[in-house]
């Protein structure tokens, strides 16, 4: 299961992504927001991050206007590696090398076509492990200090 959430700035793109996921048969849980009314991105970034960190959802997608604020909020949750991606190469590397478990997107910085390709890349790419696992382990050590 995939967790997804956005603030008001990411609401429309979230709706498009959820439709895309439905068409692909990918199960997801929507953590809000439920409208384009102004709201606070940390609430939704944290909700998605907590679901992923708890194992309720395997990965997550967070969306706000730029993707910056919601990724910062998500990354405050222990065990989360949220990557803000604006292209498919970054999404691929975030998964292959960093084992990113949340994709952050900026709705005001991306067209929906590119955003959907980034989502597909993130979901279809596996972590390579090997030397990268050691580095992800070092990130985990930072969290525990």
PDB file of C-alpha atoms in Angstrom:
ATOM      1  CA  UNK A   1       0.000   0.000   0.000  1.00  0.00           C
ATOM      2  CA  UNK A   2       1.153   3.512  -0.848  1.00  0.00           C
ATOM      3  CA  UNK A   3       0.552   6.544   1.386  1.00  0.00           C
ATOM      4  CA  UNK A   4      -0.258   9.849  -0.311  1.00  0.00           C
ATOM      5  CA  UNK A   5      -0.883  13.303   1.082  1.00  0.00           C
ATOM      6  CA  UNK A   6      -0.767  16.951   0.135  1.00  0.00           C
ATOM      7  CA  UNK A   7      -1.563  20.426   1.285  1.00  0.00           C
ATOM      8  CA  UNK A   8      -3.852  22.759  -0.682  1.00  0.00           C
ATOM      9  CA  UNK A   9      -1.078  23.615  -3.142  1.00  0.00           C
ATOM     10  CA  UNK A  10      -0.647  19.963  -4.071  1.00  0.00           C
ATOM     11  CA  UNK A  11      -4.312  18.956  -3.936  1.00  0.00           C
ATOM     12  CA  UNK A  12      -5.035  19.029  -7.692  1.00  0.00           C
ATOM     13  CA  UNK A  13      -1.862  17.105  -8.555  1.00  0.00           C
ATOM     14  CA  UNK A  14      -2.637  14.596  -5.801  1.00  0.00           C
ATOM     15  CA  UNK A  15      -6.023  13.976  -7.420  1.00  0.00           C
ATOM     16  CA  UNK A  16      -4.320  13.313 -10.777  1.00  0.00           C
ATOM     17  CA  UNK A  17      -1.779  10.991  -9.186  1.00  0.00           C
ATOM     18  CA  UNK A  18      -4.488   9.039  -7.365  1.00  0.00           C
ATOM     19  CA  UNK A  19      -6.385   8.576 -10.646  1.00  0.00           C
ATOM     20  CA  UNK A  20      -3.147   7.374 -12.259  1.00  0.00           C
ATOM     21  CA  UNK A  21      -2.599   4.914  -9.397  1.00  0.00           C
ATOM     22  CA  UNK A  22      -6.190   3.617  -9.705  1.00  0.00           C
ATOM     23  CA  UNK A  23      -5.702   3.065 -13.431  1.00  0.00           C
ATOM     24  CA  UNK A  24      -2.532   1.073 -12.690  1.00  0.00           C
ATOM     25  CA  UNK A  25      -4.211  -0.953  -9.949  1.00  0.00           C
ATOM     26  CA  UNK A  26      -1.913   0.405  -7.224  1.00  0.00           C
ATOM     27  CA  UNK A  27      -3.497   0.500  -3.773  1.00  0.00           C
ATOM     28  CA  UNK A  28      -3.073   3.710  -1.802  1.00  0.00           C
ATOM     29  CA  UNK A  29      -4.337   5.477   1.288  1.00  0.00           C
ATOM     30  CA  UNK A  30      -5.087   9.195   1.075  1.00  0.00           C
ATOM     31  CA  UNK A  31      -3.980  11.103   4.177  1.00  0.00           C
ATOM     32  CA  UNK A  32      -5.507  14.383   2.985  1.00  0.00           C
ATOM     33  CA  UNK A  33      -6.069  17.202   2.476  1.00  0.00           C
ATOM     34  CA  UNK A  34      -9.535  16.862   1.023  1.00  0.00           C
ATOM     35  CA  UNK A  35      -9.832  20.229  -0.730  1.00  0.00           C
ATOM     36  CA  UNK A  36      -7.926  23.167  -2.163  1.00  0.00           C
ATOM     37  CA  UNK A  37      -8.714  25.242   0.952  1.00  0.00           C
ATOM     38  CA  UNK A  38      -5.626  26.655   2.628  1.00  0.00           C
ATOM     39  CA  UNK A  39      -4.039  24.280   5.139  1.00  0.00           C
ATOM     40  CA  UNK A  40      -0.669  23.431   6.688  1.00  0.00           C
ATOM     41  CA  UNK A  41       1.674  21.070   4.817  1.00  0.00           C
ATOM     42  CA  UNK A  42       3.474  19.713   7.934  1.00  0.00           C
ATOM     43  CA  UNK A  43       0.269  17.966   9.040  1.00  0.00           C
ATOM     44  CA  UNK A  44       0.056  15.936   5.827  1.00  0.00           C
ATOM     45  CA  UNK A  45       3.793  15.336   5.456  1.00  0.00           C
ATOM     46  CA  UNK A  46       3.891  13.931   8.967  1.00  0.00           C
ATOM     47  CA  UNK A  47       0.804  11.765   8.439  1.00  0.00           C
ATOM     48  CA  UNK A  48       2.292  10.134   5.346  1.00  0.00           C
ATOM     49  CA  UNK A  49       5.692   9.749   7.003  1.00  0.00           C
ATOM     50  CA  UNK A  50       4.258   8.143  10.142  1.00  0.00           C
ATOM     51  CA  UNK A  51       2.296   5.613   8.048  1.00  0.00           C
ATOM     52  CA  UNK A  52       5.473   4.673   6.165  1.00  0.00           C
ATOM     53  CA  UNK A  53       7.662   4.590   9.280  1.00  0.00           C
ATOM     54  CA  UNK A  54       5.136   2.374  11.085  1.00  0.00           C
ATOM     55  CA  UNK A  55       4.987  -0.066   8.177  1.00  0.00           C
ATOM     56  CA  UNK A  56       1.319   0.671   7.494  1.00  0.00           C
ATOM     57  CA  UNK A  57       2.373   1.723   3.994  1.00  0.00           C
ATOM     58  CA  UNK A  58       5.434   0.573   2.057  1.00  0.00           C
ATOM     59  CA  UNK A  59       6.206   3.956   0.468  1.00  0.00           C
ATOM     60  CA  UNK A  60       4.686   7.401   0.267  1.00  0.00           C
ATOM     61  CA  UNK A  61       4.135  10.443  -1.913  1.00  0.00           C
ATOM     62  CA  UNK A  62       3.914  13.969  -0.457  1.00  0.00           C
ATOM     63  CA  UNK A  63       2.961  17.024  -2.488  1.00  0.00           C
ATOM     64  CA  UNK A  64       2.939  20.740  -1.726  1.00  0.00           C
ATOM     65  CA  UNK A  65       3.518  23.801  -3.875  1.00  0.00           C
ATOM     66  CA  UNK A  66       7.271  23.323  -4.198  1.00  0.00           C
ATOM     67  CA  UNK A  67       7.700  19.973  -2.438  1.00  0.00           C
ATOM     68  CA  UNK A  68      10.274  21.581  -0.160  1.00  0.00           C
ATOM     69  CA  UNK A  69       8.241  22.186   2.983  1.00  0.00           C
ATOM     70  CA  UNK A  70       6.424  18.862   2.947  1.00  0.00           C
ATOM     71  CA  UNK A  71       9.676  16.949   2.380  1.00  0.00           C
ATOM     72  CA  UNK A  72      11.304  18.749   5.310  1.00  0.00           C
ATOM     73  CA  UNK A  73       8.336  17.839   7.516  1.00  0.00           C
ATOM     74  CA  UNK A  74       8.343  14.197   6.406  1.00  0.00           C
ATOM     75  CA  UNK A  75      12.084  13.880   6.991  1.00  0.00           C
ATOM     76  CA  UNK A  76      11.635  14.821  10.656  1.00  0.00           C
ATOM     77  CA  UNK A  77      10.068  11.389  11.262  1.00  0.00           C
ATOM     78  CA  UNK A  78      12.616   8.733  12.239  1.00  0.00           C
ATOM     79  CA  UNK A  79      13.168   6.190   9.489  1.00  0.00           C
ATOM     80  CA  UNK A  80      12.003   8.420   6.669  1.00  0.00           C
ATOM     81  CA  UNK A  81      14.099   9.242   3.635  1.00  0.00           C
ATOM     82  CA  UNK A  82      11.929  11.644   1.653  1.00  0.00           C
ATOM     83  CA  UNK A  83      13.418  12.792  -1.644  1.00  0.00           C
ATOM     84  CA  UNK A  84      12.219  15.879  -3.486  1.00  0.00           C
ATOM     85  CA  UNK A  85      12.422  14.971  -7.176  1.00  0.00           C
ATOM     86  CA  UNK A  86      11.808  17.180 -10.184  1.00  0.00           C
ATOM     87  CA  UNK A  87      12.977  14.707 -12.852  1.00  0.00           C
ATOM     88  CA  UNK A  88      13.003  10.964 -13.506  1.00  0.00           C
ATOM     89  CA  UNK A  89      16.772  10.609 -13.052  1.00  0.00           C
ATOM     90  CA  UNK A  90      16.546  11.969  -9.503  1.00  0.00           C
ATOM     91  CA  UNK A  91      13.628   9.651  -8.702  1.00  0.00           C
ATOM     92  CA  UNK A  92      15.587   6.689 -10.059  1.00  0.00           C
ATOM     93  CA  UNK A  93      18.699   7.548  -8.050  1.00  0.00           C
ATOM     94  CA  UNK A  94      16.673   8.312  -4.919  1.00  0.00           C
ATOM     95  CA  UNK A  95      15.430   4.723  -4.997  1.00  0.00           C
ATOM     96  CA  UNK A  96      18.566   2.958  -6.311  1.00  0.00           C
ATOM     97  CA  UNK A  97      21.146   4.681  -4.138  1.00  0.00           C
ATOM     98  CA  UNK A  98      19.272   6.232  -1.205  1.00  0.00           C
ATOM     99  CA  UNK A  99      16.418   3.765  -0.662  1.00  0.00           C
ATOM    100  CA  UNK A 100      14.091   6.768  -0.457  1.00  0.00           C
ATOM    101  CA  UNK A 101      10.761   5.686   0.972  1.00  0.00           C
ATOM    102  CA  UNK A 102       8.846   8.892   0.259  1.00  0.00           C
ATOM    103  CA  UNK A 103       8.719  10.860  -2.972  1.00  0.00           C
ATOM    104  CA  UNK A 104       8.101  14.586  -2.575  1.00  0.00           C
ATOM    105  CA  UNK A 105       6.774  16.606  -5.496  1.00  0.00           C
ATOM    106  CA  UNK A 106       6.198  20.285  -6.151  1.00  0.00           C
ATOM    107  CA  UNK A 107       2.830  20.837  -7.793  1.00  0.00           C
ATOM    108  CA  UNK A 108       3.742  24.390  -8.806  1.00  0.00           C
ATOM    109  CA  UNK A 109       7.069  23.347 -10.310  1.00  0.00           C
ATOM    110  CA  UNK A 110       6.007  20.317 -12.380  1.00  0.00           C
ATOM    111  CA  UNK A 111       3.529  19.620 -15.125  1.00  0.00           C
ATOM    112  CA  UNK A 112       1.261  16.668 -14.438  1.00  0.00           C
ATOM    113  CA  UNK A 113       2.720  14.581 -17.271  1.00  0.00           C
ATOM    114  CA  UNK A 114       6.227  14.799 -15.868  1.00  0.00           C
ATOM    115  CA  UNK A 115       4.952  14.292 -12.324  1.00  0.00           C
ATOM    116  CA  UNK A 116       3.279  11.026 -13.340  1.00  0.00           C
ATOM    117  CA  UNK A 117       6.470   9.798 -15.023  1.00  0.00           C
ATOM    118  CA  UNK A 118       8.420  10.648 -11.861  1.00  0.00           C
ATOM    119  CA  UNK A 119       5.877   8.714  -9.765  1.00  0.00           C
ATOM    120  CA  UNK A 120       6.170   5.697 -12.069  1.00  0.00           C
ATOM    121  CA  UNK A 121       9.961   5.806 -11.921  1.00  0.00           C
ATOM    122  CA  UNK A 122       9.925   6.033  -8.125  1.00  0.00           C
ATOM    123  CA  UNK A 123       7.494   3.131  -7.766  1.00  0.00           C
ATOM    124  CA  UNK A 124       9.158   0.870 -10.328  1.00  0.00           C
ATOM    125  CA  UNK A 125      12.766   1.302  -9.158  1.00  0.00           C
ATOM    126  CA  UNK A 126      14.299  -0.950  -6.518  1.00  0.00           C
ATOM    127  CA  UNK A 127      17.090  -0.214  -4.063  1.00  0.00           C
ATOM    128  CA  UNK A 128      20.458  -1.560  -5.266  1.00  0.00           C
ATOM    129  CA  UNK A 129      21.847  -2.326  -1.821  1.00  0.00           C
ATOM    130  CA  UNK A 130      25.562  -3.123  -1.738  1.00  0.00           C
ATOM    131  CA  UNK A 131      27.725  -0.106  -0.984  1.00  0.00           C
ATOM    132  CA  UNK A 132      24.581   2.013  -0.915  1.00  0.00           C
ATOM    133  CA  UNK A 133      23.184  -0.018   2.005  1.00  0.00           C
ATOM    134  CA  UNK A 134      26.215   0.998   4.061  1.00  0.00           C
ATOM    135  CA  UNK A 135      25.521   4.650   3.303  1.00  0.00           C
ATOM    136  CA  UNK A 136      21.838   4.346   4.158  1.00  0.00           C
ATOM    137  CA  UNK A 137      22.986   2.689   7.382  1.00  0.00           C
ATOM    138  CA  UNK A 138      25.125   5.732   8.131  1.00  0.00           C
ATOM    139  CA  UNK A 139      22.059   7.932   7.647  1.00  0.00           C
ATOM    140  CA  UNK A 140      20.198   5.736  10.125  1.00  0.00           C
ATOM    141  CA  UNK A 141      23.064   6.158  12.601  1.00  0.00           C
ATOM    142  CA  UNK A 142      22.674   9.934  12.374  1.00  0.00           C
ATOM    143  CA  UNK A 143      19.010   9.520  13.386  1.00  0.00           C
ATOM    144  CA  UNK A 144      19.959   7.558  16.472  1.00  0.00           C
ATOM    145  CA  UNK A 145      22.482  10.077  17.791  1.00  0.00           C
TER     146      UNK A 145
END
